[in-house]
Amino acid sequence: MKEILVTGGAGYIGSHVVKMLAERGYHPIVFDSLENGFAEFVRGHELVQGNIGDYALLADIFRKRNIACVMNFASYIAVGESVQLPLKYYANNVANTFELFRAMLDSGVKRFIFSSTAAVYGYPEEVPIRENAKLSPINPYGRTKLMIEQALQDIDAASGMKFIALRYFNAAGADPGGNIGESHTPETHLIPLILRSILEDEYTITVFGTDYRTHDGTCIRDYIHVNDLADAHILALETLVSKGESAVYNLGNGRGFTVREVIDAVKRVTGKNPKVKEGPRRPGDPDVLVASSEEAMAELGWKPQMAELETIVETAWRWERQRKRKGW
Ligand code: UFG
Protein backbone atom coordinates (compact mmCIF):
# COMPACT_ATOMS: atom_id res chain seq x y z
CA MET A 1 0.00 0.00 0.00
CA LYS A 2 1.28 3.43 -0.86
CA GLU A 3 1.94 5.57 2.18
CA ILE A 4 0.92 9.22 1.94
CA LEU A 5 1.83 11.70 4.68
CA VAL A 6 -1.09 14.07 5.19
CA THR A 7 -0.03 17.05 7.29
CA GLY A 8 -3.02 18.86 8.77
CA GLY A 9 -4.92 15.66 8.04
CA ALA A 10 -7.19 16.02 11.08
CA GLY A 11 -8.63 19.33 9.87
CA TYR A 12 -11.61 20.06 7.65
CA ILE A 13 -10.29 19.41 4.14
CA GLY A 14 -7.46 17.11 5.27
CA SER A 15 -9.81 14.67 7.02
CA HIS A 16 -11.95 14.33 3.90
CA VAL A 17 -8.82 13.60 1.85
CA VAL A 18 -7.63 11.03 4.42
CA LYS A 19 -10.96 9.20 4.29
CA MET A 20 -10.93 9.12 0.48
CA LEU A 21 -7.28 8.04 0.28
CA ALA A 22 -8.06 5.03 2.49
CA GLU A 23 -11.16 4.20 0.44
CA ARG A 24 -9.02 4.18 -2.70
CA GLY A 25 -6.41 1.81 -1.35
CA TYR A 26 -3.76 4.22 -0.06
CA HIS A 27 -2.36 4.25 3.46
CA PRO A 28 -2.67 7.80 4.81
CA ILE A 29 -0.46 8.75 7.75
CA VAL A 30 -2.01 11.77 9.44
CA PHE A 31 0.45 14.31 10.86
CA ASP A 32 -1.35 17.01 12.82
CA SER A 33 -0.60 19.25 15.80
CA LEU A 34 -4.30 19.00 16.80
CA GLU A 35 -4.23 22.75 17.43
CA ASN A 36 -7.13 23.13 15.02
CA GLY A 37 -7.69 19.51 13.98
CA PHE A 38 -9.68 16.79 15.73
CA ALA A 39 -8.43 13.27 16.45
CA GLU A 40 -12.09 12.12 16.13
CA PHE A 41 -12.04 13.14 12.45
CA VAL A 42 -9.36 10.55 11.67
CA ARG A 43 -10.40 7.73 13.97
CA GLY A 44 -9.25 4.41 12.48
CA HIS A 45 -6.29 6.03 10.69
CA GLU A 46 -2.68 6.30 11.80
CA LEU A 47 -2.13 9.64 13.57
CA VAL A 48 1.18 11.24 14.55
CA GLN A 49 0.81 14.37 16.66
CA GLY A 50 3.36 16.96 15.61
CA ASN A 51 4.08 20.31 14.05
CA ILE A 52 5.36 20.75 10.49
CA GLY A 53 8.15 22.91 11.94
CA ASP A 54 9.53 19.82 13.73
CA TYR A 55 12.30 18.80 11.32
CA ALA A 56 13.58 15.93 13.50
CA LEU A 57 10.18 14.28 13.92
CA LEU A 58 9.41 14.56 10.19
CA ALA A 59 12.85 13.31 9.14
CA ASP A 60 12.37 10.34 11.45
CA ILE A 61 9.04 9.48 9.78
CA PHE A 62 10.56 9.85 6.30
CA ARG A 63 13.49 7.60 7.29
CA LYS A 64 11.35 4.84 8.75
CA ARG A 65 8.46 4.86 6.31
CA ASN A 66 8.12 4.66 2.58
CA ILE A 67 6.27 7.91 1.86
CA ALA A 68 5.26 8.25 -1.80
CA CYS A 69 3.96 11.80 -1.47
CA VAL A 70 3.25 14.53 1.10
CA MET A 71 -0.03 16.43 1.04
CA ASN A 72 0.09 19.59 3.14
CA PHE A 73 -3.07 20.99 4.76
CA ALA A 74 -1.30 22.27 7.87
CA SER A 75 -1.76 25.99 7.56
CA TYR A 76 -3.69 28.82 9.14
CA ILE A 77 -6.54 29.96 6.92
CA ALA A 78 -8.34 32.97 8.37
CA VAL A 79 -7.84 35.98 6.13
CA GLY A 80 -8.91 38.55 8.77
CA GLU A 81 -6.65 37.05 11.43
CA SER A 82 -3.72 37.08 8.99
CA VAL A 83 -4.06 40.87 8.76
CA GLN A 84 -4.03 41.21 12.58
CA LEU A 85 -1.33 38.58 13.25
CA PRO A 86 0.84 38.39 10.12
CA LEU A 87 3.79 36.81 11.94
CA LYS A 88 1.65 33.87 13.07
CA TYR A 89 0.90 33.25 9.38
CA TYR A 90 4.44 33.75 8.06
CA ALA A 91 5.86 31.58 10.87
CA ASN A 92 3.60 28.60 10.23
CA ASN A 93 2.50 28.84 6.62
CA VAL A 94 5.99 29.77 5.38
CA ALA A 95 8.83 29.12 7.88
CA ASN A 96 7.44 25.84 9.26
CA THR A 97 6.56 24.67 5.75
CA PHE A 98 10.22 25.16 4.80
CA GLU A 99 11.21 22.78 7.62
CA LEU A 100 8.85 20.22 6.10
CA PHE A 101 10.53 20.73 2.70
CA ARG A 102 13.97 20.40 4.27
CA ALA A 103 13.02 17.12 5.94
CA MET A 104 11.53 15.85 2.65
CA LEU A 105 14.58 16.73 0.57
CA ASP A 106 17.06 15.35 3.12
CA SER A 107 15.14 12.06 3.05
CA GLY A 108 14.61 11.89 -0.71
CA VAL A 109 10.82 12.40 -0.64
CA LYS A 110 10.15 14.27 -3.86
CA ARG A 111 6.40 14.57 -4.39
CA PHE A 112 4.27 17.27 -2.83
CA ILE A 113 0.63 18.36 -3.13
CA PHE A 114 0.00 21.85 -1.84
CA SER A 115 -3.24 23.50 -0.64
CA SER A 116 -3.18 26.90 -2.25
CA THR A 117 -6.02 29.37 -2.58
CA ALA A 118 -7.96 31.76 -4.80
CA ALA A 119 -6.61 34.43 -2.44
CA VAL A 120 -3.36 34.44 -4.50
CA TYR A 121 -5.27 36.39 -7.20
CA GLY A 122 -6.41 39.29 -4.97
CA TYR A 123 -8.89 41.44 -6.91
CA PRO A 124 -9.15 39.59 -10.24
CA GLU A 125 -9.02 41.50 -13.51
CA GLU A 126 -11.16 38.91 -15.33
CA VAL A 127 -13.71 36.32 -14.24
CA PRO A 128 -13.75 33.32 -14.52
CA ILE A 129 -10.18 33.33 -13.26
CA ARG A 130 -7.62 31.25 -15.11
CA GLU A 131 -4.36 29.98 -13.61
CA ASN A 132 -2.28 32.44 -15.66
CA ALA A 133 -4.13 35.48 -14.26
CA LYS A 134 -2.13 38.11 -12.38
CA LEU A 135 -1.03 36.93 -8.93
CA SER A 136 -1.56 39.82 -6.58
CA PRO A 137 -2.71 38.77 -3.09
CA ILE A 138 -4.17 41.49 -0.92
CA ASN A 139 -3.63 39.97 2.53
CA PRO A 140 -0.87 38.12 4.41
CA TYR A 141 -2.72 34.79 4.14
CA GLY A 142 -2.73 34.95 0.34
CA ARG A 143 0.89 36.11 0.33
CA THR A 144 2.02 33.13 2.44
CA LYS A 145 0.41 30.76 -0.07
CA LEU A 146 1.97 32.53 -3.05
CA MET A 147 5.40 32.48 -1.37
CA ILE A 148 5.19 28.71 -1.01
CA GLU A 149 4.11 28.30 -4.64
CA GLN A 150 7.13 30.36 -5.72
CA ALA A 151 9.50 28.51 -3.39
CA LEU A 152 8.23 25.22 -4.79
CA GLN A 153 9.24 26.27 -8.30
CA ASP A 154 12.76 27.11 -7.09
CA ILE A 155 13.03 23.85 -5.14
CA ASP A 156 11.82 21.86 -8.15
CA ALA A 157 14.42 23.56 -10.38
CA ALA A 158 17.22 22.89 -7.90
CA SER A 159 16.27 19.46 -6.54
CA GLY A 160 13.63 17.94 -8.79
CA MET A 161 10.94 17.91 -6.10
CA LYS A 162 7.74 17.77 -8.14
CA PHE A 163 4.59 19.45 -6.87
CA ILE A 164 1.00 20.20 -7.72
CA ALA A 165 -0.48 23.33 -6.15
CA LEU A 166 -4.27 23.37 -5.97
CA ARG A 167 -5.88 26.79 -5.68
CA TYR A 168 -9.20 26.21 -3.91
CA PHE A 169 -12.09 28.59 -4.29
CA ASN A 170 -14.74 28.32 -1.52
CA ALA A 171 -14.54 24.89 0.07
CA ALA A 172 -17.90 23.94 1.55
CA GLY A 173 -20.16 21.02 2.47
CA ALA A 174 -19.27 17.84 4.33
CA ASP A 175 -18.94 14.12 3.77
CA PRO A 176 -22.49 12.78 3.22
CA GLY A 177 -21.82 10.19 5.97
CA GLY A 178 -22.18 13.05 8.47
CA ASN A 179 -19.21 12.13 10.71
CA ILE A 180 -16.69 14.71 9.50
CA GLY A 181 -17.15 18.30 8.37
CA GLU A 182 -16.23 21.90 8.92
CA SER A 183 -15.38 23.02 12.45
CA HIS A 184 -13.30 26.16 12.81
CA THR A 185 -12.81 28.28 15.93
CA PRO A 186 -13.91 30.93 15.39
CA GLU A 187 -16.01 30.01 12.37
CA THR A 188 -15.88 32.72 9.70
CA HIS A 189 -17.30 30.92 6.65
CA LEU A 190 -20.65 31.75 5.14
CA ILE A 191 -22.52 28.43 4.91
CA PRO A 192 -21.82 27.12 8.45
CA LEU A 193 -22.68 30.56 9.86
CA ILE A 194 -26.03 30.71 8.03
CA LEU A 195 -26.81 27.23 9.39
CA ARG A 196 -25.84 28.35 12.90
CA SER A 197 -28.31 31.22 12.68
CA ILE A 198 -30.96 28.50 12.39
CA LEU A 199 -29.60 26.23 15.11
CA GLU A 200 -28.54 28.82 17.71
CA ASP A 201 -31.14 31.17 19.21
CA GLU A 202 -28.68 33.97 19.92
CA TYR A 203 -26.87 34.02 16.54
CA THR A 204 -27.84 36.18 13.55
CA ILE A 205 -25.79 36.08 10.34
CA THR A 206 -24.64 39.45 8.97
CA VAL A 207 -24.52 39.94 5.20
CA PHE A 208 -21.24 41.76 4.68
CA GLY A 209 -22.06 44.49 2.16
CA THR A 210 -25.06 44.97 -0.12
CA ASP A 211 -23.55 47.50 -2.54
CA TYR A 212 -21.20 45.27 -4.57
CA ARG A 213 -21.31 45.38 -8.37
CA THR A 214 -23.38 42.18 -8.66
CA HIS A 215 -27.01 41.54 -9.61
CA ASP A 216 -28.26 41.68 -5.98
CA GLY A 217 -25.49 43.76 -4.44
CA THR A 218 -23.85 40.91 -2.46
CA CYS A 219 -20.54 39.14 -3.19
CA ILE A 220 -20.36 36.25 -5.62
CA ARG A 221 -18.29 33.17 -4.75
CA ASP A 222 -17.67 29.76 -6.31
CA TYR A 223 -18.58 27.07 -3.74
CA ILE A 224 -16.96 23.70 -4.21
CA HIS A 225 -17.82 20.51 -2.31
CA VAL A 226 -15.05 19.29 0.00
CA ASN A 227 -15.27 15.75 -1.40
CA ASP A 228 -14.76 17.10 -4.92
CA LEU A 229 -11.65 18.84 -3.60
CA ALA A 230 -10.56 15.55 -2.01
CA ASP A 231 -11.05 13.74 -5.31
CA ALA A 232 -8.89 16.35 -7.07
CA HIS A 233 -6.07 15.68 -4.57
CA ILE A 234 -6.04 11.99 -5.34
CA LEU A 235 -6.13 12.63 -9.09
CA ALA A 236 -3.29 15.14 -8.61
CA LEU A 237 -1.30 12.50 -6.73
CA GLU A 238 -1.84 9.95 -9.48
CA THR A 239 -0.95 12.48 -12.19
CA LEU A 240 2.20 13.47 -10.30
CA VAL A 241 3.23 9.81 -10.14
CA SER A 242 2.43 9.07 -13.80
CA LYS A 243 3.65 12.29 -15.45
CA GLY A 244 6.19 13.61 -12.93
CA GLU A 245 5.52 17.23 -13.84
CA SER A 246 4.87 20.15 -11.54
CA ALA A 247 1.67 22.11 -12.13
CA VAL A 248 -0.85 24.54 -10.65
CA TYR A 249 -4.64 24.17 -10.92
CA ASN A 250 -7.72 26.11 -9.86
CA LEU A 251 -10.47 24.10 -8.19
CA GLY A 252 -13.99 25.50 -8.37
CA ASN A 253 -17.30 24.71 -10.04
CA GLY A 254 -17.09 27.62 -12.45
CA ARG A 255 -20.42 29.00 -11.20
CA GLY A 256 -20.89 31.83 -8.77
CA PHE A 257 -23.61 32.49 -6.20
CA THR A 258 -24.32 35.68 -4.28
CA VAL A 259 -24.56 35.68 -0.49
CA ARG A 260 -28.33 36.17 -0.82
CA GLU A 261 -28.58 33.19 -3.20
CA VAL A 262 -26.74 31.02 -0.70
CA ILE A 263 -29.15 32.12 2.03
CA ASP A 264 -32.08 31.24 -0.26
CA ALA A 265 -30.55 27.81 -0.95
CA VAL A 266 -30.30 27.23 2.81
CA LYS A 267 -34.00 28.14 3.17
CA ARG A 268 -34.97 25.66 0.44
CA VAL A 269 -32.84 22.83 1.81
CA THR A 270 -33.68 23.22 5.50
CA GLY A 271 -37.25 24.51 5.20
CA LYS A 272 -36.28 27.02 7.91
CA ASN A 273 -35.63 30.75 8.05
CA PRO A 274 -32.07 31.83 8.87
CA LYS A 275 -31.84 34.97 11.03
CA VAL A 276 -30.23 37.55 8.74
CA LYS A 277 -29.20 41.19 9.11
CA GLU A 278 -27.33 43.47 6.74
CA GLY A 279 -24.01 45.06 7.64
CA PRO A 280 -21.10 46.93 6.08
CA ARG A 281 -18.55 45.36 3.72
CA ARG A 282 -15.83 43.15 5.21
CA PRO A 283 -12.47 44.65 4.22
CA GLY A 284 -10.65 42.81 1.43
CA ASP A 285 -13.65 41.05 -0.14
CA PRO A 286 -13.56 41.16 -3.98
CA ASP A 287 -16.98 41.51 -5.72
CA VAL A 288 -16.72 38.25 -7.67
CA LEU A 289 -14.47 35.17 -7.42
CA VAL A 290 -15.28 32.38 -9.87
CA ALA A 291 -12.82 29.78 -11.09
CA SER A 292 -12.06 28.46 -14.50
CA SER A 293 -11.17 24.85 -13.67
CA GLU A 294 -10.82 23.74 -17.27
CA GLU A 295 -7.16 22.83 -16.82
CA ALA A 296 -7.85 20.58 -13.82
CA MET A 297 -10.61 18.89 -15.79
CA ALA A 298 -8.50 18.40 -18.91
CA GLU A 299 -5.20 17.43 -17.26
CA LEU A 300 -6.28 15.65 -14.07
CA GLY A 301 -9.50 14.18 -15.51
CA TRP A 302 -11.36 15.87 -12.64
CA LYS A 303 -15.12 16.32 -12.72
CA PRO A 304 -16.98 17.65 -9.67
CA GLN A 305 -19.69 15.20 -8.59
CA MET A 306 -21.49 17.40 -6.06
CA ALA A 307 -21.60 20.65 -7.95
CA GLU A 308 -25.17 21.69 -7.08
CA LEU A 309 -25.35 24.34 -4.38
CA GLU A 310 -28.30 22.48 -2.79
CA THR A 311 -26.22 19.32 -2.47
CA ILE A 312 -23.39 21.26 -0.87
CA VAL A 313 -25.77 22.92 1.59
CA GLU A 314 -27.61 19.66 2.33
CA THR A 315 -24.39 17.88 3.38
CA ALA A 316 -23.31 20.91 5.44
CA TRP A 317 -26.73 20.94 7.17
CA ARG A 318 -26.50 17.25 8.06
CA TRP A 319 -23.01 17.82 9.50
CA GLU A 320 -23.87 21.01 11.39
CA ARG A 321 -26.66 19.24 13.29
CA GLN A 322 -24.36 16.32 14.07
CA ARG A 323 -21.60 18.72 15.20
CA LYS A 324 -23.99 20.49 17.55
CA ARG A 325 -25.13 17.16 19.04
CA LYS A 326 -21.54 16.06 19.63
CA GLY A 327 -20.42 19.46 20.93
CA TRP A 328 -17.50 19.83 18.47
N1 UFG B 1 -19.97 36.49 4.32
C1 UFG B 1 -21.00 37.20 4.88
N2 UFG B 1 -21.23 37.04 6.22
C2 UFG B 1 -20.49 36.21 7.01
C3 UFG B 1 -19.44 35.47 6.40
C4 UFG B 1 -19.21 35.64 5.05
O1 UFG B 1 -21.69 37.96 4.22
O2 UFG B 1 -20.74 36.12 8.21
C5 UFG B 1 -19.71 36.65 2.88
C6 UFG B 1 -18.31 37.17 2.60
O3 UFG B 1 -18.29 38.57 2.64
C7 UFG B 1 -18.05 36.59 1.21
C8 UFG B 1 -18.83 35.27 1.22
O4 UFG B 1 -19.78 35.39 2.27
O5 UFG B 1 -18.60 37.42 0.25
C9 UFG B 1 -17.96 34.07 1.48
O6 UFG B 1 -17.19 34.32 2.64
P1 UFG B 1 -16.31 33.21 3.37
O7 UFG B 1 -15.72 33.86 4.58
O8 UFG B 1 -17.14 31.98 3.56
O9 UFG B 1 -15.20 32.84 2.30
P2 UFG B 1 -14.15 33.80 1.56
O10 UFG B 1 -14.62 33.91 0.15
O11 UFG B 1 -13.92 35.05 2.26
O12 UFG B 1 -12.82 32.97 1.76
C10 UFG B 1 -12.55 31.78 1.09
C11 UFG B 1 -11.62 30.93 1.95
C12 UFG B 1 -10.31 31.64 2.17
C13 UFG B 1 -9.73 32.02 0.84
C14 UFG B 1 -10.72 32.78 0.02
C15 UFG B 1 -10.17 32.96 -1.35
O13 UFG B 1 -12.21 30.64 3.18
O14 UFG B 1 -9.42 30.79 2.85
O15 UFG B 1 -11.93 32.07 -0.11
O16 UFG B 1 -10.69 34.08 -1.89
F1 UFG B 1 -8.65 32.81 1.03
PDB file of N, CA and C in Angstrom, residues 127-129 169-170 220-225 250-257 288-294 297 302 304 307 312:
ATOM      1  N   VAL A 127     -13.037  37.471 -14.843  1.00  0.00           N
ATOM      2  CA  VAL A 127     -13.710  36.317 -14.241  1.00  0.00           C
ATOM      3  C   VAL A 127     -14.409  35.568 -15.377  1.00  0.00           C
ATOM      4  N   PRO A 128     -14.435  34.229 -15.424  1.00  0.00           N
ATOM      5  CA  PRO A 128     -13.751  33.317 -14.516  1.00  0.00           C
ATOM      6  C   PRO A 128     -12.230  33.467 -14.567  1.00  0.00           C
ATOM      7  N   ILE A 129     -11.618  33.140 -13.430  1.00  0.00           N
ATOM      8  CA  ILE A 129     -10.184  33.330 -13.265  1.00  0.00           C
ATOM      9  C   ILE A 129      -9.435  32.101 -13.780  1.00  0.00           C
ATOM     10  N   PHE A 169     -11.178  27.462  -4.445  1.00  0.00           N
ATOM     11  CA  PHE A 169     -12.088  28.586  -4.286  1.00  0.00           C
ATOM     12  C   PHE A 169     -12.812  28.359  -2.946  1.00  0.00           C
ATOM     13  N   ASN A 170     -14.142  28.396  -2.866  1.00  0.00           N
ATOM     14  CA  ASN A 170     -14.744  28.321  -1.524  1.00  0.00           C
ATOM     15  C   ASN A 170     -15.127  26.896  -1.145  1.00  0.00           C
ATOM     16  N   ILE A 220     -20.212  37.539  -4.932  1.00  0.00           N
ATOM     17  CA  ILE A 220     -20.364  36.249  -5.625  1.00  0.00           C
ATOM     18  C   ILE A 220     -19.132  35.389  -5.362  1.00  0.00           C
ATOM     19  N   ARG A 221     -19.379  34.124  -4.972  1.00  0.00           N
ATOM     20  CA  ARG A 221     -18.289  33.170  -4.746  1.00  0.00           C
ATOM     21  C   ARG A 221     -18.617  31.845  -5.428  1.00  0.00           C
ATOM     22  N   ASP A 222     -17.562  31.057  -5.631  1.00  0.00           N
ATOM     23  CA  ASP A 222     -17.666  29.755  -6.309  1.00  0.00           C
ATOM     24  C   ASP A 222     -17.493  28.669  -5.231  1.00  0.00           C
ATOM     25  N   TYR A 223     -18.605  28.062  -4.831  1.00  0.00           N
ATOM     26  CA  TYR A 223     -18.575  27.073  -3.736  1.00  0.00           C
ATOM     27  C   TYR A 223     -18.327  25.681  -4.307  1.00  0.00           C
ATOM     28  N   ILE A 224     -17.367  24.996  -3.696  1.00  0.00           N
ATOM     29  CA  ILE A 224     -16.959  23.696  -4.215  1.00  0.00           C
ATOM     30  C   ILE A 224     -17.013  22.668  -3.081  1.00  0.00           C
ATOM     31  N   HIS A 225     -17.634  21.511  -3.359  1.00  0.00           N
ATOM     32  CA  HIS A 225     -17.820  20.506  -2.308  1.00  0.00           C
ATOM     33  C   HIS A 225     -16.474  19.926  -1.870  1.00  0.00           C
ATOM     34  N   ASN A 250      -6.577  25.582 -10.599  1.00  0.00           N
ATOM     35  CA  ASN A 250      -7.724  26.107  -9.856  1.00  0.00           C
ATOM     36  C   ASN A 250      -8.704  24.982  -9.592  1.00  0.00           C
ATOM     37  N   LEU A 251      -9.391  25.060  -8.461  1.00  0.00           N
ATOM     38  CA  LEU A 251     -10.470  24.102  -8.190  1.00  0.00           C
ATOM     39  C   LEU A 251     -11.722  24.861  -7.763  1.00  0.00           C
ATOM     40  N   GLY A 252     -12.692  24.895  -8.668  1.00  0.00           N
ATOM     41  CA  GLY A 252     -13.986  25.497  -8.371  1.00  0.00           C
ATOM     42  C   GLY A 252     -14.996  24.872  -9.306  1.00  0.00           C
ATOM     43  N   ASN A 253     -16.270  25.249  -9.144  1.00  0.00           N
ATOM     44  CA  ASN A 253     -17.304  24.709 -10.038  1.00  0.00           C
ATOM     45  C   ASN A 253     -17.518  25.556 -11.274  1.00  0.00           C
ATOM     46  N   GLY A 254     -16.915  26.750 -11.284  1.00  0.00           N
ATOM     47  CA  GLY A 254     -17.092  27.619 -12.447  1.00  0.00           C
ATOM     48  C   GLY A 254     -18.427  28.347 -12.441  1.00  0.00           C
ATOM     49  N   ARG A 255     -19.142  28.280 -11.306  1.00  0.00           N
ATOM     50  CA  ARG A 255     -20.419  28.996 -11.197  1.00  0.00           C
ATOM     51  C   ARG A 255     -20.428  29.776  -9.898  1.00  0.00           C
ATOM     52  N   GLY A 256     -20.913  31.002  -9.973  1.00  0.00           N
ATOM     53  CA  GLY A 256     -20.891  31.827  -8.774  1.00  0.00           C
ATOM     54  C   GLY A 256     -22.281  32.044  -8.202  1.00  0.00           C
ATOM     55  N   PHE A 257     -22.353  32.193  -6.881  1.00  0.00           N
ATOM     56  CA  PHE A 257     -23.613  32.490  -6.202  1.00  0.00           C
ATOM     57  C   PHE A 257     -23.411  33.671  -5.265  1.00  0.00           C
ATOM     58  N   VAL A 288     -16.432  39.558  -7.049  1.00  0.00           N
ATOM     59  CA  VAL A 288     -16.725  38.255  -7.668  1.00  0.00           C
ATOM     60  C   VAL A 288     -15.463  37.400  -7.710  1.00  0.00           C
ATOM     61  N   LEU A 289     -15.573  36.143  -7.249  1.00  0.00           N
ATOM     62  CA  LEU A 289     -14.475  35.172  -7.424  1.00  0.00           C
ATOM     63  C   LEU A 289     -15.071  33.890  -7.980  1.00  0.00           C
ATOM     64  N   VAL A 290     -14.807  33.622  -9.239  1.00  0.00           N
ATOM     65  CA  VAL A 290     -15.284  32.381  -9.868  1.00  0.00           C
ATOM     66  C   VAL A 290     -14.115  31.777 -10.634  1.00  0.00           C
ATOM     67  N   ALA A 291     -13.975  30.462 -10.498  1.00  0.00           N
ATOM     68  CA  ALA A 291     -12.821  29.777 -11.091  1.00  0.00           C
ATOM     69  C   ALA A 291     -13.105  29.301 -12.508  1.00  0.00           C
ATOM     70  N   SER A 292     -12.070  29.332 -13.333  1.00  0.00           N
ATOM     71  CA  SER A 292     -12.060  28.464 -14.500  1.00  0.00           C
ATOM     72  C   SER A 292     -11.247  27.243 -14.078  1.00  0.00           C
ATOM     73  N   SER A 293     -11.884  26.074 -14.067  1.00  0.00           N
ATOM     74  CA  SER A 293     -11.168  24.850 -13.667  1.00  0.00           C
ATOM     75  C   SER A 293     -10.939  23.943 -14.867  1.00  0.00           C
ATOM     76  N   GLU A 294     -10.944  24.554 -16.058  1.00  0.00           N
ATOM     77  CA  GLU A 294     -10.816  23.737 -17.272  1.00  0.00           C
ATOM     78  C   GLU A 294      -9.520  22.941 -17.298  1.00  0.00           C
ATOM     79  N   MET A 297      -9.749  19.888 -15.145  1.00  0.00           N
ATOM     80  CA  MET A 297     -10.611  18.887 -15.786  1.00  0.00           C
ATOM     81  C   MET A 297      -9.866  18.183 -16.911  1.00  0.00           C
ATOM     82  N   TRP A 302     -10.487  15.572 -13.796  1.00  0.00           N
ATOM     83  CA  TRP A 302     -11.355  15.873 -12.639  1.00  0.00           C
ATOM     84  C   TRP A 302     -12.732  16.325 -13.108  1.00  0.00           C
ATOM     85  N   PRO A 304     -16.259  17.572 -10.946  1.00  0.00           N
ATOM     86  CA  PRO A 304     -16.983  17.648  -9.671  1.00  0.00           C
ATOM     87  C   PRO A 304     -18.276  16.819  -9.710  1.00  0.00           C
ATOM     88  N   ALA A 307     -21.743  19.252  -7.552  1.00  0.00           N
ATOM     89  CA  ALA A 307     -21.603  20.652  -7.949  1.00  0.00           C
ATOM     90  C   ALA A 307     -22.816  21.507  -7.588  1.00  0.00           C
ATOM     91  N   ILE A 312     -24.433  20.771  -1.779  1.00  0.00           N
ATOM     92  CA  ILE A 312     -23.390  21.257  -0.873  1.00  0.00           C
ATOM     93  C   ILE A 312     -24.019  21.658   0.467  1.00  0.00           C
TER      94      ILE A 312
END
